[in-house]
Amino acid sequence: MEQPIFFIDFEGSLASGILEYGIATLRGGRIESARTRLCAPTGRVADRDAAIHGLGEESLRGCAPFSDDWELFAGTRERGPLAAHYAGAESSLIKSVWPYPRSSPDFARGDGLTVVDWGPWIDTASIYAQLYPGLQSRRLESLVAACGLQAELDAVALVHCPRGRGRYHAALYDALAGALLLGSLSRHPQLASLTVMQLLALSALDPRKRDSIVQRDLF
């Protein structure tokens, strides 16, 4: 699949604002590039949140706000669909800053149609829940381990992640983890031919939403 897919992860909350983002570009089942930076908080960073993602207000001092990167994210959405693990969280956070992107291709319907929306998102948590219903957990760490991808993730993170951010609950590390989960589907003969439209259909857990995206069998 030559259409790029942009796997995104944010650290932060609606209260603190987006404190860190990671973008992993997936093309042809492989990670092509990656990008990340820290962002200034727009509200208080709760101690319990800082204990998880490791980003205290002191470490973010002097950083530009996330809102400075409108061109990056609007341009990314124009180039391909966005993906995330449990995409509802990323969707809520980006919409809290910019409710809408620029008019962008509707990858769910194709045919040159456009839409002014950050989604629909490709969601690896939903995809894996439907393709592998026997999995005990859909947590990112659990899926990476179950798919035997941990060593590959750590190797990729060594190349792309900033020092001290090569761990779970760091934005780019989590984005790379999700991108590897999505890319690993192309290694399975039955799943290698999945199109973007089909990935979007699998991401919609509501059967009515799936039917509105694609009106034919996946396989």
Short mmCIF file of C-alpha atoms in Angstrom, two decimals, residues 7-195:
data_model
loop_
_atom_site.label_atom_id
_atom_site.label_comp_id
_atom_site.label_asym_id
_atom_site.label_seq_id
_atom_site.Cartn_x
_atom_site.Cartn_y
_atom_site.Cartn_z
CA PHE A 7 0.25 7.31 13.00
CA ILE A 8 -0.14 9.91 15.74
CA ASP A 9 0.19 9.86 19.50
CA PHE A 10 -0.24 12.73 21.97
CA GLU A 11 0.85 12.99 25.57
CA GLY A 12 -1.18 15.40 27.69
CA SER A 13 -4.83 15.98 28.49
CA LEU A 14 -7.65 18.40 27.84
CA ALA A 15 -6.69 20.12 31.10
CA SER A 16 -2.96 20.52 30.40
CA GLY A 17 -3.11 20.68 26.62
CA ILE A 18 -0.97 18.59 24.30
CA LEU A 19 2.50 18.35 25.84
CA GLU A 20 4.21 16.13 23.27
CA TYR A 21 3.34 14.72 19.88
CA GLY A 22 4.76 11.92 17.80
CA ILE A 23 4.07 11.23 14.13
CA ALA A 24 5.24 8.02 12.46
CA THR A 25 4.73 7.88 8.70
CA LEU A 26 3.88 4.40 7.43
CA ARG A 27 4.14 3.56 3.74
CA GLY A 28 4.10 0.12 2.18
CA GLY A 29 3.94 -1.45 5.64
CA ARG A 30 7.21 0.20 6.72
CA ILE A 31 8.03 3.24 8.84
CA GLU A 32 9.29 5.87 6.42
CA SER A 33 9.92 8.79 8.76
CA ALA A 34 9.14 10.12 12.23
CA ARG A 35 8.72 13.47 13.92
CA THR A 36 8.22 14.65 17.49
CA ARG A 37 8.58 17.60 19.83
CA LEU A 38 7.63 18.83 23.30
CA CYS A 39 4.95 21.53 23.61
CA ALA A 40 4.20 24.20 26.19
CA PRO A 41 1.29 23.37 28.51
CA THR A 42 -1.86 25.45 28.23
CA GLY A 43 -3.04 24.44 31.72
CA ARG A 44 -1.82 22.74 34.86
CA VAL A 45 0.02 19.43 34.45
CA ALA A 46 -1.35 17.09 37.10
CA ASP A 47 1.25 15.24 39.17
CA ARG A 48 -0.40 11.89 38.45
CA ASP A 49 -0.18 12.55 34.69
CA ALA A 50 3.45 13.67 34.91
CA ALA A 51 4.27 10.44 36.75
CA ILE A 52 2.96 8.48 33.74
CA HIS A 53 4.36 10.42 30.78
CA GLY A 54 7.38 11.91 32.54
CA LEU A 55 6.69 15.50 31.45
CA GLY A 56 6.64 18.02 34.28
CA GLU A 57 6.10 21.73 33.77
CA GLU A 58 9.80 22.41 34.34
CA SER A 59 10.85 20.12 31.49
CA LEU A 60 8.47 21.96 29.13
CA ARG A 61 9.64 25.47 29.97
CA GLY A 62 10.48 27.45 26.83
CA CYS A 63 8.70 25.08 24.44
CA ALA A 64 6.43 26.48 21.74
CA PRO A 65 2.72 25.67 22.08
CA PHE A 66 1.22 22.85 20.05
CA SER A 67 -0.94 25.39 18.19
CA ASP A 68 2.19 26.63 16.38
CA ASP A 69 2.17 23.43 14.30
CA TRP A 70 -1.11 23.99 12.45
CA GLU A 71 0.58 23.79 9.04
CA LEU A 72 2.25 20.49 9.92
CA PHE A 73 -0.95 18.78 11.04
CA ALA A 74 -3.28 20.30 8.46
CA GLY A 75 -0.78 19.39 5.73
CA THR A 76 -0.39 15.87 7.11
CA ARG A 77 -4.16 15.34 7.04
CA GLU A 78 -4.23 16.47 3.41
CA ARG A 79 -1.65 13.83 2.47
CA GLY A 80 -3.20 10.78 4.11
CA PRO A 81 -5.46 9.35 6.81
CA LEU A 82 -4.53 9.72 10.45
CA ALA A 83 -4.15 6.66 12.67
CA ALA A 84 -3.91 6.12 16.41
CA HIS A 85 -4.30 3.44 19.07
CA TYR A 86 -7.66 4.16 20.73
CA ALA A 87 -8.07 7.04 18.31
CA GLY A 88 -10.86 8.70 20.26
CA ALA A 89 -8.30 10.23 22.63
CA GLU A 90 -6.16 11.71 19.85
CA SER A 91 -9.25 12.94 18.02
CA SER A 92 -10.53 14.75 21.12
CA LEU A 93 -7.17 16.37 21.82
CA ILE A 94 -6.54 17.67 18.32
CA LYS A 95 -10.12 18.96 18.04
CA SER A 96 -9.66 20.83 21.32
CA VAL A 97 -7.04 22.95 19.53
CA TRP A 98 -8.38 22.98 15.96
CA PRO A 99 -11.96 21.73 15.59
CA TYR A 100 -11.47 21.21 11.84
CA PRO A 101 -8.58 20.83 9.39
CA ARG A 102 -8.56 22.24 5.91
CA SER A 103 -10.63 20.51 3.25
CA SER A 104 -8.89 17.14 2.82
CA PRO A 105 -9.38 13.90 0.88
CA ASP A 106 -12.09 11.61 2.20
CA PHE A 107 -10.12 8.37 2.32
CA ALA A 108 -13.19 6.47 3.55
CA ARG A 109 -15.10 7.12 0.32
CA GLY A 110 -12.40 7.95 -2.21
CA ASP A 111 -13.33 9.04 -5.73
CA GLY A 112 -11.77 12.46 -5.19
CA LEU A 113 -14.29 13.44 -2.52
CA THR A 114 -13.21 15.82 0.23
CA VAL A 115 -14.26 16.41 3.81
CA VAL A 116 -13.46 18.97 6.51
CA ASP A 117 -12.71 16.53 9.33
CA TRP A 118 -9.67 15.04 11.04
CA GLY A 119 -11.23 11.60 10.61
CA PRO A 120 -12.33 8.97 10.18
CA TRP A 121 -9.28 7.57 11.93
CA ILE A 122 -7.59 4.23 11.44
CA ASP A 123 -7.67 2.71 14.94
CA THR A 124 -5.36 -0.22 15.69
CA ALA A 125 -7.17 -1.03 18.93
CA SER A 126 -10.42 -1.57 17.03
CA ILE A 127 -8.73 -3.40 14.15
CA TYR A 128 -6.98 -5.89 16.42
CA ALA A 129 -10.14 -6.41 18.46
CA GLN A 130 -11.97 -7.55 15.32
CA LEU A 131 -9.19 -9.50 13.62
CA TYR A 132 -7.96 -11.21 16.82
CA PRO A 133 -10.94 -11.42 19.20
CA GLY A 134 -9.13 -13.92 21.41
CA LEU A 135 -6.51 -11.42 22.59
CA GLN A 136 -6.68 -10.86 26.34
CA SER A 137 -5.73 -7.17 26.19
CA ARG A 138 -5.77 -4.38 23.62
CA ARG A 139 -3.28 -2.25 25.52
CA LEU A 140 -0.47 -1.07 23.27
CA GLU A 141 2.25 -2.81 25.27
CA SER A 142 0.29 -6.07 25.35
CA LEU A 143 -0.33 -6.13 21.60
CA VAL A 144 3.30 -5.34 20.79
CA ALA A 145 4.39 -8.23 23.02
CA ALA A 146 1.74 -10.62 21.67
CA CYS A 147 2.81 -9.85 18.08
CA GLY A 148 6.52 -10.31 18.86
CA LEU A 149 7.34 -6.72 17.91
CA GLN A 150 9.09 -5.45 21.05
CA ALA A 151 12.66 -5.92 19.80
CA GLU A 152 11.81 -4.28 16.46
CA LEU A 153 10.13 -1.39 18.28
CA ASP A 154 13.15 -0.80 20.49
CA ALA A 155 15.45 -0.84 17.46
CA VAL A 156 13.31 1.68 15.58
CA ALA A 157 12.99 3.84 18.70
CA LEU A 158 16.76 3.93 19.06
CA VAL A 159 16.92 5.63 15.66
CA HIS A 160 14.00 8.04 15.99
CA CYS A 161 13.22 8.81 19.64
CA PRO A 162 14.91 11.63 21.59
CA ARG A 163 17.11 10.63 24.50
CA GLY A 164 15.02 9.54 27.46
CA ARG A 165 11.81 9.24 25.42
CA GLY A 166 12.29 5.70 24.10
CA ARG A 167 9.62 4.20 26.33
CA TYR A 168 5.88 3.65 26.52
CA HIS A 169 3.87 6.79 27.31
CA ALA A 170 6.32 8.87 25.29
CA ALA A 171 4.53 10.18 22.21
CA LEU A 172 6.82 9.08 19.41
CA TYR A 173 7.57 5.71 21.00
CA ASP A 174 3.84 4.97 21.21
CA ALA A 175 3.30 6.24 17.66
CA LEU A 176 6.05 3.95 16.40
CA ALA A 177 4.53 1.04 18.34
CA GLY A 178 1.14 1.60 16.73
CA ALA A 179 2.67 2.00 13.29
CA LEU A 180 4.48 -1.33 13.67
CA LEU A 181 1.23 -3.02 14.71
CA LEU A 182 -0.48 -1.64 11.63
CA GLY A 183 2.44 -2.49 9.36
CA SER A 184 2.66 -6.03 10.69
CA LEU A 185 -0.74 -6.80 9.14
CA SER A 186 0.90 -6.65 5.71
CA ARG A 187 3.05 -9.65 6.66
CA HIS A 188 0.01 -11.92 6.88
CA PRO A 189 -1.08 -13.30 3.48
CA GLN A 190 -4.78 -12.94 4.33
CA LEU A 191 -4.40 -9.32 5.44
CA ALA A 192 -1.68 -7.99 3.16
CA SER A 193 -4.15 -6.72 0.56
CA LEU A 194 -6.21 -4.63 2.99
CA THR A 195 -6.90 -1.19 1.52
#
